[in-house]
């Protein structure tokens, strides 16, 4: 089992920045990738960004490319999402996820609210 705890959400004006963090604990040795997803009211959860635990390769959805940056600190078992130039359309609950290299398990955090006002 992997436990994930997000932090850093809040209210920001359009054009502003926020930094989300996710701390992993438990069987972190088997983490293959970590990612951020988001879910806006009335919409399905969608992929935002991913980073490979080994090597650090990153992937982003087109909507956030050039504005968001995902990073990791393997020594602290944390992953962060730096969000710049925020837009009202970025308003959502943001979830941290970890994929295990053993089996096909995906673990989720409890989510953190990000609200961008226009």
PDB file of C-alpha atoms in Angstrom:
ATOM      1  CA  UNK A   1       0.000   0.000   0.000  1.00  0.00           C
ATOM      2  CA  UNK A   2       1.031   3.550  -0.727  1.00  0.00           C
ATOM      3  CA  UNK A   3      -0.469   6.503   1.115  1.00  0.00           C
ATOM      4  CA  UNK A   4      -0.599   9.909  -0.560  1.00  0.00           C
ATOM      5  CA  UNK A   5      -1.275  13.272   1.059  1.00  0.00           C
ATOM      6  CA  UNK A   6      -1.683  16.414  -1.048  1.00  0.00           C
ATOM      7  CA  UNK A   7      -1.236  19.991   0.080  1.00  0.00           C
ATOM      8  CA  UNK A   8      -0.966  23.458  -1.388  1.00  0.00           C
ATOM      9  CA  UNK A   9      -4.370  24.104  -2.903  1.00  0.00           C
ATOM     10  CA  UNK A  10      -6.238  27.346  -2.451  1.00  0.00           C
ATOM     11  CA  UNK A  11      -7.814  30.388  -4.079  1.00  0.00           C
ATOM     12  CA  UNK A  12      -5.850  32.477  -6.555  1.00  0.00           C
ATOM     13  CA  UNK A  13      -6.654  35.105  -9.152  1.00  0.00           C
ATOM     14  CA  UNK A  14      -6.294  34.393 -12.846  1.00  0.00           C
ATOM     15  CA  UNK A  15      -2.682  34.752 -13.894  1.00  0.00           C
ATOM     16  CA  UNK A  16      -1.415  33.738 -10.487  1.00  0.00           C
ATOM     17  CA  UNK A  17       0.535  30.700  -9.332  1.00  0.00           C
ATOM     18  CA  UNK A  18       0.134  27.826  -6.912  1.00  0.00           C
ATOM     19  CA  UNK A  19       2.366  24.930  -5.979  1.00  0.00           C
ATOM     20  CA  UNK A  20       0.860  21.567  -5.046  1.00  0.00           C
ATOM     21  CA  UNK A  21       2.777  18.930  -3.165  1.00  0.00           C
ATOM     22  CA  UNK A  22       2.135  15.244  -2.607  1.00  0.00           C
ATOM     23  CA  UNK A  23       3.900  13.203   0.036  1.00  0.00           C
ATOM     24  CA  UNK A  24       4.050   9.435  -0.414  1.00  0.00           C
ATOM     25  CA  UNK A  25       4.515   6.909   2.362  1.00  0.00           C
ATOM     26  CA  UNK A  26       4.271   3.165   2.766  1.00  0.00           C
ATOM     27  CA  UNK A  27       5.601   0.902   0.002  1.00  0.00           C
ATOM     28  CA  UNK A  28       7.229   3.736  -1.919  1.00  0.00           C
ATOM     29  CA  UNK A  29       9.993   1.445  -3.154  1.00  0.00           C
ATOM     30  CA  UNK A  30       7.591   0.065  -5.767  1.00  0.00           C
ATOM     31  CA  UNK A  31       6.391   3.392  -7.167  1.00  0.00           C
ATOM     32  CA  UNK A  32       6.903   3.515 -10.945  1.00  0.00           C
ATOM     33  CA  UNK A  33       5.195   6.782 -11.804  1.00  0.00           C
ATOM     34  CA  UNK A  34       3.402   9.584 -10.031  1.00  0.00           C
ATOM     35  CA  UNK A  35       0.850  11.848 -11.585  1.00  0.00           C
ATOM     36  CA  UNK A  36      -1.619  14.628 -11.044  1.00  0.00           C
ATOM     37  CA  UNK A  37      -5.232  14.427 -12.143  1.00  0.00           C
ATOM     38  CA  UNK A  38      -8.013  16.932 -11.699  1.00  0.00           C
ATOM     39  CA  UNK A  39     -11.777  16.896 -11.589  1.00  0.00           C
ATOM     40  CA  UNK A  40     -13.891  19.960 -12.190  1.00  0.00           C
ATOM     41  CA  UNK A  41     -17.525  20.130 -11.029  1.00  0.00           C
ATOM     42  CA  UNK A  42     -19.754  18.071 -13.280  1.00  0.00           C
ATOM     43  CA  UNK A  43     -16.828  16.680 -15.263  1.00  0.00           C
ATOM     44  CA  UNK A  44     -14.847  13.464 -15.288  1.00  0.00           C
ATOM     45  CA  UNK A  45     -11.451  13.208 -13.688  1.00  0.00           C
ATOM     46  CA  UNK A  46      -8.746  14.035 -16.227  1.00  0.00           C
ATOM     47  CA  UNK A  47      -5.015  13.541 -16.504  1.00  0.00           C
ATOM     48  CA  UNK A  48      -2.819  16.595 -15.951  1.00  0.00           C
ATOM     49  CA  UNK A  49       0.829  15.529 -15.675  1.00  0.00           C
ATOM     50  CA  UNK A  50       3.000  12.502 -14.943  1.00  0.00           C
ATOM     51  CA  UNK A  51       6.594  11.864 -13.942  1.00  0.00           C
ATOM     52  CA  UNK A  52       8.530   8.620 -13.945  1.00  0.00           C
ATOM     53  CA  UNK A  53      10.045   7.889 -10.557  1.00  0.00           C
ATOM     54  CA  UNK A  54      13.240   6.593 -12.178  1.00  0.00           C
ATOM     55  CA  UNK A  55      14.693   8.898 -14.767  1.00  0.00           C
ATOM     56  CA  UNK A  56      12.209  11.712 -14.271  1.00  0.00           C
ATOM     57  CA  UNK A  57      10.589  11.725 -17.719  1.00  0.00           C
ATOM     58  CA  UNK A  58       7.542  13.975 -17.736  1.00  0.00           C
ATOM     59  CA  UNK A  59       4.287  14.108 -19.669  1.00  0.00           C
ATOM     60  CA  UNK A  60       1.600  16.778 -19.748  1.00  0.00           C
ATOM     61  CA  UNK A  61      -1.837  17.218 -21.131  1.00  0.00           C
ATOM     62  CA  UNK A  62      -1.892  19.857 -23.859  1.00  0.00           C
ATOM     63  CA  UNK A  63      -4.021  22.222 -21.781  1.00  0.00           C
ATOM     64  CA  UNK A  64      -1.237  22.788 -19.230  1.00  0.00           C
ATOM     65  CA  UNK A  65       1.922  22.526 -21.335  1.00  0.00           C
ATOM     66  CA  UNK A  66       4.142  25.538 -20.803  1.00  0.00           C
ATOM     67  CA  UNK A  67       2.260  26.561 -17.648  1.00  0.00           C
ATOM     68  CA  UNK A  68       2.576  23.607 -15.257  1.00  0.00           C
ATOM     69  CA  UNK A  69       5.722  21.787 -14.209  1.00  0.00           C
ATOM     70  CA  UNK A  70       5.802  18.447 -12.404  1.00  0.00           C
ATOM     71  CA  UNK A  71       8.865  17.489 -10.387  1.00  0.00           C
ATOM     72  CA  UNK A  72       9.887  14.899  -7.821  1.00  0.00           C
ATOM     73  CA  UNK A  73      12.218  14.498  -4.902  1.00  0.00           C
ATOM     74  CA  UNK A  74      13.024  10.812  -4.565  1.00  0.00           C
ATOM     75  CA  UNK A  75      14.846  11.330  -1.277  1.00  0.00           C
ATOM     76  CA  UNK A  76      11.730  12.797   0.327  1.00  0.00           C
ATOM     77  CA  UNK A  77       9.190  10.739  -1.662  1.00  0.00           C
ATOM     78  CA  UNK A  78       7.392  13.845  -2.799  1.00  0.00           C
ATOM     79  CA  UNK A  79       6.065  15.088  -6.106  1.00  0.00           C
ATOM     80  CA  UNK A  80       5.128  18.683  -6.807  1.00  0.00           C
ATOM     81  CA  UNK A  81       3.102  20.526  -9.406  1.00  0.00           C
ATOM     82  CA  UNK A  82       4.081  24.127 -10.025  1.00  0.00           C
ATOM     83  CA  UNK A  83       1.154  25.870 -11.676  1.00  0.00           C
ATOM     84  CA  UNK A  84       1.734  29.248 -13.314  1.00  0.00           C
ATOM     85  CA  UNK A  85      -0.494  31.500 -15.403  1.00  0.00           C
ATOM     86  CA  UNK A  86      -3.547  29.906 -13.863  1.00  0.00           C
ATOM     87  CA  UNK A  87      -6.867  30.257 -15.641  1.00  0.00           C
ATOM     88  CA  UNK A  88     -10.430  29.904 -14.322  1.00  0.00           C
ATOM     89  CA  UNK A  89     -10.639  26.699 -16.373  1.00  0.00           C
ATOM     90  CA  UNK A  90      -7.988  25.207 -14.079  1.00  0.00           C
ATOM     91  CA  UNK A  91     -10.442  25.263 -11.183  1.00  0.00           C
ATOM     92  CA  UNK A  92     -10.837  21.696  -9.931  1.00  0.00           C
ATOM     93  CA  UNK A  93     -10.002  19.251  -7.207  1.00  0.00           C
ATOM     94  CA  UNK A  94      -6.476  18.056  -7.881  1.00  0.00           C
ATOM     95  CA  UNK A  95      -5.550  14.490  -7.045  1.00  0.00           C
ATOM     96  CA  UNK A  96      -2.147  12.910  -6.677  1.00  0.00           C
ATOM     97  CA  UNK A  97      -1.786   9.336  -7.960  1.00  0.00           C
ATOM     98  CA  UNK A  98       0.946   6.731  -7.739  1.00  0.00           C
ATOM     99  CA  UNK A  99       1.278   3.685  -9.959  1.00  0.00           C
ATOM    100  CA  UNK A 100       3.030   0.644  -8.560  1.00  0.00           C
ATOM    101  CA  UNK A 101       5.580  -1.348 -10.536  1.00  0.00           C
ATOM    102  CA  UNK A 102       4.100  -4.470  -8.947  1.00  0.00           C
ATOM    103  CA  UNK A 103       0.788  -5.488 -10.414  1.00  0.00           C
ATOM    104  CA  UNK A 104      -1.488  -2.751 -11.710  1.00  0.00           C
ATOM    105  CA  UNK A 105      -2.243  -0.894  -8.516  1.00  0.00           C
ATOM    106  CA  UNK A 106      -2.942   2.826  -8.577  1.00  0.00           C
ATOM    107  CA  UNK A 107      -3.160   4.764  -5.363  1.00  0.00           C
ATOM    108  CA  UNK A 108      -4.939   8.079  -4.882  1.00  0.00           C
ATOM    109  CA  UNK A 109      -4.667  10.961  -2.494  1.00  0.00           C
ATOM    110  CA  UNK A 110      -7.684  12.668  -0.973  1.00  0.00           C
ATOM    111  CA  UNK A 111      -7.511  15.665  -3.299  1.00  0.00           C
ATOM    112  CA  UNK A 112      -6.917  19.370  -2.819  1.00  0.00           C
ATOM    113  CA  UNK A 113      -9.127  22.180  -4.105  1.00  0.00           C
ATOM    114  CA  UNK A 114      -7.739  24.744  -6.527  1.00  0.00           C
ATOM    115  CA  UNK A 115      -9.974  27.708  -7.336  1.00  0.00           C
ATOM    116  CA  UNK A 116      -8.978  30.336  -9.876  1.00  0.00           C
ATOM    117  CA  UNK A 117     -11.062  33.492  -9.905  1.00  0.00           C
ATOM    118  CA  UNK A 118     -11.460  35.666 -12.985  1.00  0.00           C
TER     119      UNK A 118
END
